[in-house]
Every structure is written in C-alpha cells, then in structure tokens.
CSV table of C-alpha atoms in Angstrom, one decimal:
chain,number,residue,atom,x,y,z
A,1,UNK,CA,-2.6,-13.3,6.0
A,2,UNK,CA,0.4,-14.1,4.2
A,3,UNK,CA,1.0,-11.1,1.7
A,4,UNK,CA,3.8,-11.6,0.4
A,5,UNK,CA,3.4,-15.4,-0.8
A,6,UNK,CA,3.0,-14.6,-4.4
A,7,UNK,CA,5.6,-12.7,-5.9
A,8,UNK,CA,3.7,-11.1,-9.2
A,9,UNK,CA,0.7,-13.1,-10.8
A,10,UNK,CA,3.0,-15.1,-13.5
A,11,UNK,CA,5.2,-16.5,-10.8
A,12,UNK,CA,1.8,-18.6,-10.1
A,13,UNK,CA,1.4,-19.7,-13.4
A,14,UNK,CA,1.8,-23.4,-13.8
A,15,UNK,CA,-0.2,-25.0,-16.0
A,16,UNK,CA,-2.2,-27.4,-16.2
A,17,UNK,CA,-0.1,-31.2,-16.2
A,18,UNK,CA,-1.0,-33.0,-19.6
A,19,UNK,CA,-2.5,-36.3,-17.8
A,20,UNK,CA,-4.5,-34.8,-15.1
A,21,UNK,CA,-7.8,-35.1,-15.8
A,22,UNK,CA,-11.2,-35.7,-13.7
A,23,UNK,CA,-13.2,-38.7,-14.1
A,24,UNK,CA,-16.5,-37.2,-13.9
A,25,UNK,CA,-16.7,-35.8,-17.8
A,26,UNK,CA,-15.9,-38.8,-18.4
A,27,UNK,CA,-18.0,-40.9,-16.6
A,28,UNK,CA,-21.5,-39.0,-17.4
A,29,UNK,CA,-20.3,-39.0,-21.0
A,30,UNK,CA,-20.4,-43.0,-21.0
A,31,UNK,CA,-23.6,-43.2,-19.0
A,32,UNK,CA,-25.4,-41.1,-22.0
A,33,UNK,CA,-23.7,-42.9,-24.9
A,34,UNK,CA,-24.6,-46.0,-23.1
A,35,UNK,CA,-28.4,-45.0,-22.2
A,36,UNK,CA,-28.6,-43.2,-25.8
A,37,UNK,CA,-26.8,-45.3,-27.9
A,38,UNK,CA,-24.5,-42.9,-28.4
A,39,UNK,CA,-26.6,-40.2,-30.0
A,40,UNK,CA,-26.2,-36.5,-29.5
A,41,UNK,CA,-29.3,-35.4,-27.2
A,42,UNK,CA,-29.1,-32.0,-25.4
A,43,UNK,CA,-31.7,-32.8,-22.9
A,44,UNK,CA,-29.0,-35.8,-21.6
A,45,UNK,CA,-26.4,-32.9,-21.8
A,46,UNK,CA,-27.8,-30.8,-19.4
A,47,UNK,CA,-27.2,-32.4,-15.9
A,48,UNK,CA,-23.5,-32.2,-16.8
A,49,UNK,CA,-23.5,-28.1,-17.7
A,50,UNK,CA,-25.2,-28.4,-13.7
A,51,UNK,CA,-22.4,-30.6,-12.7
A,52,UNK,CA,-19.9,-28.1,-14.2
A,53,UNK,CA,-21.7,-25.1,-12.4
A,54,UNK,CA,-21.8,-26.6,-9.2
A,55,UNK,CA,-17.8,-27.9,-9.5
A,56,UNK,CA,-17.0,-24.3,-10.3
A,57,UNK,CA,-18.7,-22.8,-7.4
A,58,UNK,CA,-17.2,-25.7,-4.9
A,59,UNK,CA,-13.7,-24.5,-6.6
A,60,UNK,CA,-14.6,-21.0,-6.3
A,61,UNK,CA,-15.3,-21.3,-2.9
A,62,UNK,CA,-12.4,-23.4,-1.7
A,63,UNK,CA,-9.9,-21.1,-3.4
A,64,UNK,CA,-11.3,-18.2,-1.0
A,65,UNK,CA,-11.0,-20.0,1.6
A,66,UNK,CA,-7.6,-21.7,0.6
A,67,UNK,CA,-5.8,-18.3,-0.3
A,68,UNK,CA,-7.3,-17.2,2.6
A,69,UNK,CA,-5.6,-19.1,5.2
A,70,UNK,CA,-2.5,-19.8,3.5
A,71,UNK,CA,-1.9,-16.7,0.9
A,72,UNK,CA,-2.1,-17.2,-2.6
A,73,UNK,CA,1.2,-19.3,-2.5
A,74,UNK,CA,-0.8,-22.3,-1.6
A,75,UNK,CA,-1.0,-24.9,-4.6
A,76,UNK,CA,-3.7,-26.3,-6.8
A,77,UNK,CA,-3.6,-29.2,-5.5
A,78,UNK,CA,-4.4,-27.8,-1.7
A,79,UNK,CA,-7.7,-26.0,-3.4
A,80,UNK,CA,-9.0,-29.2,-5.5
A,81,UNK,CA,-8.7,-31.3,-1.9
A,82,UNK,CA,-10.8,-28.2,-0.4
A,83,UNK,CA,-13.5,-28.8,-3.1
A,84,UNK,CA,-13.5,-32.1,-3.1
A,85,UNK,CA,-12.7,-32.6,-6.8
A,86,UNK,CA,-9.8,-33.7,-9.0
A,87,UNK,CA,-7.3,-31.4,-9.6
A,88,UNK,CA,-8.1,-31.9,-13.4
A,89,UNK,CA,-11.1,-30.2,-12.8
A,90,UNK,CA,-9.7,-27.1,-11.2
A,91,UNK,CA,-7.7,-26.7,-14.2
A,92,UNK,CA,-10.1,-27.5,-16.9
A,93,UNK,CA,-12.2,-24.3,-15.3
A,94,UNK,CA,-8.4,-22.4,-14.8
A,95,UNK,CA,-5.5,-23.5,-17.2
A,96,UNK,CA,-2.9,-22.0,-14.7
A,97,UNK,CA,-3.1,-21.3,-11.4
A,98,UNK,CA,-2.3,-17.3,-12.3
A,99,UNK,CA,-6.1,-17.5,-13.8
A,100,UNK,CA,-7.4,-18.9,-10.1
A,101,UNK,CA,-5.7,-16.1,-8.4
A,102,UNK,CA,-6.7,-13.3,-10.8
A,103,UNK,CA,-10.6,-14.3,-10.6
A,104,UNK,CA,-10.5,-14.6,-6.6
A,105,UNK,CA,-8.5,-11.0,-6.6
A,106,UNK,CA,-10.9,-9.1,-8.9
A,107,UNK,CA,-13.7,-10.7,-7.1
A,108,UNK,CA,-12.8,-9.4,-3.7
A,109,UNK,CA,-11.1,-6.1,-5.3
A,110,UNK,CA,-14.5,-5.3,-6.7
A,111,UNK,CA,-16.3,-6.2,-3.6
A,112,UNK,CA,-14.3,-3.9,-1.3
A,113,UNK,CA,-15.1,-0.8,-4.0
A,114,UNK,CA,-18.1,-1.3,-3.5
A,115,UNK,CA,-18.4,-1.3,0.2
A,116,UNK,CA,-16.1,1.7,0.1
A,117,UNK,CA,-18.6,3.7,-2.3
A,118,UNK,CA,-21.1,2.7,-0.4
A,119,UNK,CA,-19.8,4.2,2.5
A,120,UNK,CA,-19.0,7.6,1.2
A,121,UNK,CA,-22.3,8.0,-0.4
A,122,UNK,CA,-24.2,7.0,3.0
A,123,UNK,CA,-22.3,8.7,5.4
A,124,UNK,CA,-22.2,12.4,5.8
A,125,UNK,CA,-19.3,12.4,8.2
A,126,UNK,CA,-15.9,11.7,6.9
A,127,UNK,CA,-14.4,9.6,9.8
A,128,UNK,CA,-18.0,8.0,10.2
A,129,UNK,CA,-17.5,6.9,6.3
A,130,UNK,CA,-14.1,5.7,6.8
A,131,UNK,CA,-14.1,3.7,10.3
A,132,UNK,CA,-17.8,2.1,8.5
A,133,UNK,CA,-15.7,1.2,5.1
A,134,UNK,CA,-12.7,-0.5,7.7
A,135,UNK,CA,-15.2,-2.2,9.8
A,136,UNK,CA,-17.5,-3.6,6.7
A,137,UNK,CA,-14.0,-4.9,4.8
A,138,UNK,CA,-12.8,-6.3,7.9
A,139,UNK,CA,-16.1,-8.5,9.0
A,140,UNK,CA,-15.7,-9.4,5.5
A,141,UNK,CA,-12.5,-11.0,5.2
A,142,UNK,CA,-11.6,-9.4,1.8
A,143,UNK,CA,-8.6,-7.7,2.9
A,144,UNK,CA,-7.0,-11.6,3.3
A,145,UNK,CA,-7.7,-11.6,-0.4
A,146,UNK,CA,-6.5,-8.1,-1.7
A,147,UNK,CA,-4.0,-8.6,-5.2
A,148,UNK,CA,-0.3,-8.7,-3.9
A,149,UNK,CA,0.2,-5.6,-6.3
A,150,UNK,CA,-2.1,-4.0,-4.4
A,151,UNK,CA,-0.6,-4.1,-0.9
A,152,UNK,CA,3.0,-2.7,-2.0
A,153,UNK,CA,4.3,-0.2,0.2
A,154,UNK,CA,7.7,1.6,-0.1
A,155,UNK,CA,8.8,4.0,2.0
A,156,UNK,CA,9.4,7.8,1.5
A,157,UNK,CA,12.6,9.1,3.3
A,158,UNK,CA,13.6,12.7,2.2
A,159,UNK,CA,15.2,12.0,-0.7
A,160,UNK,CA,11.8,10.5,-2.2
A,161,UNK,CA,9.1,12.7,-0.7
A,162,UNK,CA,9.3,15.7,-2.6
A,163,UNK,CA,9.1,13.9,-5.7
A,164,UNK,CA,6.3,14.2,-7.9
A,165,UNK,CA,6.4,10.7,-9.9
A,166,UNK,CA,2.5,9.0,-9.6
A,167,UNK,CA,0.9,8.4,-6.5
A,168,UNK,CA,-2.5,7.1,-5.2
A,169,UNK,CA,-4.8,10.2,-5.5
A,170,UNK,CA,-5.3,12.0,-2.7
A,171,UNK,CA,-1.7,10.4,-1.1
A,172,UNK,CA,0.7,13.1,0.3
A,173,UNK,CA,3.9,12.8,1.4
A,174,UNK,CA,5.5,14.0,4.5
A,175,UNK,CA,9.4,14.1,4.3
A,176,UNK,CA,11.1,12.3,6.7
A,177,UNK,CA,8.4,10.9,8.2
A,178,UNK,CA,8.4,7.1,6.5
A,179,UNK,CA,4.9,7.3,5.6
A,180,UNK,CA,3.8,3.8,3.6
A,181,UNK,CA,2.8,4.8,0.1
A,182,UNK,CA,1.8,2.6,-2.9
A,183,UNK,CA,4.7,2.0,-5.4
A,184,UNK,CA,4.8,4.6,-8.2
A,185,UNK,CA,4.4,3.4,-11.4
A,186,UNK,CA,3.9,0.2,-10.4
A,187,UNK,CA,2.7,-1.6,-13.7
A,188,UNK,CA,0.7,-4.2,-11.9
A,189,UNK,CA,-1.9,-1.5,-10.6
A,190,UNK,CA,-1.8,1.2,-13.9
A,191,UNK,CA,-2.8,-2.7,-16.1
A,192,UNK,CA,-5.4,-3.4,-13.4
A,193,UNK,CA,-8.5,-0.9,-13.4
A,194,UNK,CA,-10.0,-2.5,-10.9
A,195,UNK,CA,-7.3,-1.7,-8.2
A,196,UNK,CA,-7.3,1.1,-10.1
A,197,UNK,CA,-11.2,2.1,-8.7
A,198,UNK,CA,-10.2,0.8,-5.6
A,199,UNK,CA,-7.4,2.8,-5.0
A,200,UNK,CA,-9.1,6.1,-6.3
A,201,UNK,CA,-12.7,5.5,-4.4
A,202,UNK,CA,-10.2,5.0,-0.5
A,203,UNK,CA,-8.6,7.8,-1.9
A,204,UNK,CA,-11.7,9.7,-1.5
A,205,UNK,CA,-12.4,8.5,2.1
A,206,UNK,CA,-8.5,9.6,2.9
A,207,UNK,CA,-8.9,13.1,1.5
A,208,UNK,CA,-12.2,13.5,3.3
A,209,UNK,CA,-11.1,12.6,6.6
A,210,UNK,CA,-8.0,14.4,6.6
A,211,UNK,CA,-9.0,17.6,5.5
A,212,UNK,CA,-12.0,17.2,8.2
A,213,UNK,CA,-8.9,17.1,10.6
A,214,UNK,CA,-10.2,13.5,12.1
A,215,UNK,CA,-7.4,11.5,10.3
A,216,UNK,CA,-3.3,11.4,11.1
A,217,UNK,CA,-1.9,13.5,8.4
A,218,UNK,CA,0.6,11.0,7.7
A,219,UNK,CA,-2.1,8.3,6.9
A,220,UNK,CA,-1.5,7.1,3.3
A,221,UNK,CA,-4.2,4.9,1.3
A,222,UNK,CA,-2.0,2.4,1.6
A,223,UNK,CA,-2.0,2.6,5.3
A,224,UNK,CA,-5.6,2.2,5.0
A,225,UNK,CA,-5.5,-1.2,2.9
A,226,UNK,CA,-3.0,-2.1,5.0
A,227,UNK,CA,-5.3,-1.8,8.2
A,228,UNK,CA,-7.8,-3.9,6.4
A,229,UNK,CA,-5.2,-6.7,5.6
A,230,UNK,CA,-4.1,-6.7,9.0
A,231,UNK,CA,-7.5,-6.5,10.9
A,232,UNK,CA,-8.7,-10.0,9.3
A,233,UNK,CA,-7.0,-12.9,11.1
A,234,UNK,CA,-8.0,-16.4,9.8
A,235,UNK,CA,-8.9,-18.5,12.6
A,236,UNK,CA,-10.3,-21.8,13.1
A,237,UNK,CA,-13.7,-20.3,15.4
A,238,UNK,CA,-15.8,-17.9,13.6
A,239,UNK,CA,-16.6,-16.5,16.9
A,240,UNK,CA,-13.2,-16.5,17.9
A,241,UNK,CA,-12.1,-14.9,14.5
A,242,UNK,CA,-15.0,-12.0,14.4
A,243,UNK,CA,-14.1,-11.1,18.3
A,244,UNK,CA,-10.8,-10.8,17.1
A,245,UNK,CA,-11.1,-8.8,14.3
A,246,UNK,CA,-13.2,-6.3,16.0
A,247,UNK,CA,-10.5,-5.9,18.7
A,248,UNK,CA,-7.6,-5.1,16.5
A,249,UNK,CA,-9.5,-2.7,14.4
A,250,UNK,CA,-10.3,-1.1,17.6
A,251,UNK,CA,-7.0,-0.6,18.3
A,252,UNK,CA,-5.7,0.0,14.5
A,253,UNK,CA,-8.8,3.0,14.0
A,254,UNK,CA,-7.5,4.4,17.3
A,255,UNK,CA,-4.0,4.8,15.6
A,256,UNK,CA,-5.1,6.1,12.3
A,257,UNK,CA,-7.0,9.2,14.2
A,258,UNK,CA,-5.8,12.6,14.8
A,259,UNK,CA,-5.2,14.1,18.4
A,260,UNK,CA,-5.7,17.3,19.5
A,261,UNK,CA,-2.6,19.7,19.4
C-alpha cells in the first residue's frame, strides 16, 4: 500500500496526449460503412456500445488492481497494459488520470460505508461491530484503495489538543498523547461527501466502543482507517495474501483494545 503516492487528486491530472487514440472505434466503424455502405444503422451500432462496456469494465478492473499494488501514483499507461487496451481508450472513458482515480476512490469509499453501516446495524455489541467492520474491509482490499485525503493524519501534541477547530465526529483528543487525528479543515474531505459518510458512519463505531470501555481511549477514527490500510497487503498468492491479512489484523485489533486497569 503506498499511501502517499499521490499528492492531492490534480497532481494526477494529465491529460489525455492529442494523438493517442485506439484502433478499435476505428476499425468497427470501417467494417459497418464497408458492410452498409456507409449508412447510419443502429442495429450495426450496437456491438460497439458492448465493445465500449466491456473496455470500461476491463479498465475499471485493471485500475483496482493497478492502484492497488502500486498506489495511485502508478501511470496510465501501466493500467491500459493491465486491460489489455490502448491507452487511447483509457482516456477516451477518463480525459485525465485525476478522473481514473476519483471513480476507483468513490467506488471503494462507498463500499467500505456500507460495510461499516452494515455492521453497526447487525451487531448489538460495540467491539463485535467494530472488529466485524475491520475484518470485512480488510478481506476486501478497499483500504489499498482509500482517497489519499482520506488517510491524513497529523499529530496532536499539547499545544493542538485542546483546540476546538473541526474534527472527525466522535474524535477526542488526548493531550500529550500523539494520538493520529484526521486533518482539520482539510478541504479535500469537507468537498467530498462521500468521505464525508465514511468518516461520520466509523465515527459511530469509535464512539460506541469506547464509551462501552472495549476500545483504547486514545483510538482516533483515523487510527481505525489507518488499521484497515495497513491490514491489506498486496501479494502475489491470494492464499498467501488472505493468511496474511488475517494475521496482522489479529495483531493490529489486539492493539486497538482496552486493558483492564
């Protein structure tokens, strides 16, 4: 997981060069004008609308897996050779890159909100709800595909702990601690309402499991993302990768609980 490849989403945005192009537009174009003699005929159009579809979903796919392994530094070019197309395809579908990164983030933001609510609505027991929300993300991958905006941290020292400027709800402070917090104010996440939901819904599962006593007081919602960044190594053996996961999760859930005074 490399989360600090991309800088801010417009650092990403390089568009599109003017000559690239794919041939395949191209090519089914001339096969209709040649079998219809040109003429318009939406029937002929079709199979290339199911060409499109299926190109996105192969560049869909490969930029998951892509900004997966390698962050979401990793070029265009690196996610057309994934999907097996030209790289004028990938960017007929996304003028800039910055597009390509903000679909795959939303995607995967949404999808870990949902597991999260879904947690707290089906489990009665706070650290139950949380350790189920950690463990779903984590055999999921998402957290190798959270927005960079997303995963900020600063630290509080006790200077900055006392201060009331916006936090995550639910996110306290404990002075000279260095507990990880989100960054306040941080544009990127007050323009983005789906990191928005995200943040507010872990929030919940924070809240609940601290004041239940079961969770380090300390424990931001940060910490939390965090753990699901962490937890989902990419490796090359699915097997390998899942055994792996499970393990450090083990190990990162063991850290994030209270102990008895």
């Amino acid at each position: 997981m490399h989360i600090q490849d991309t800088h801010h989403w417009s650092s990403s945005s390089a568009v599109a060069p003017g000559g690239a192009a794919d041939g395949s537009a191209a090519t089914g174009a001339a096969v209709g004008s040649a079998v219809g003699g040109g003429r318009p005929d939406v029937q002929r159009a079709a199979p290339l609308r199911v060409d499109a579809q299926r190109n996105l979903e192969h560049v869909l796919r490969a930029a998951r897996e892509v900004f997966g392994e390698l962050g979401y530094g990793a070029p265009m070019e690196d996610v057309a050779r994934r999907a097996r197309v030209g790289v004028g395809t990938v960017y007929r579908r996304f003028p800039s890159k910055d597009v390509l990164v903000r679909r795959i983030a939303d995607e995967e933001t949404s999808r870990l909100t949902d597991q999260a609510r879904s947690a707290l609505g089906q489990e009665d027991e706070p650290w139950s709800a949380l350790s189920r929300f950690l463990r779903t993300s984590v055999a999921s991958g998402a957290g190798r595909l959270l927005p960079p905006h997303v995963l900020r941290v600063g630290v509080l020292d006790e200077t900055t702990a006392g201060s009331d400027e916006a936090r995550v709800p639910q996110q306290r402070s404990q002075p000279g601690t260095g507990e990880l917090r989100l960054v306040p104010e941080d544009p990127a996440v007050a323009e983005d309402s789906g990191a928005a939901a995200l943040l507010d819904v872990v929030g919940q599962l924070v809240e609940r499991a601290r004041t239940a006593g079961e969770l380090r007081p300390d424990v931001s919602v940060s910490d939390v993302l965090l753990v699901i960044a962490t937890a989902a190594p990419s490796l090359p053996d699915a097997a390998q990768q899942a055994a792996a996961s499970a393990r450090l999760l083990d190990i990162l859930l063991d850290g994030l609980r209270s102990r008895p005074a």
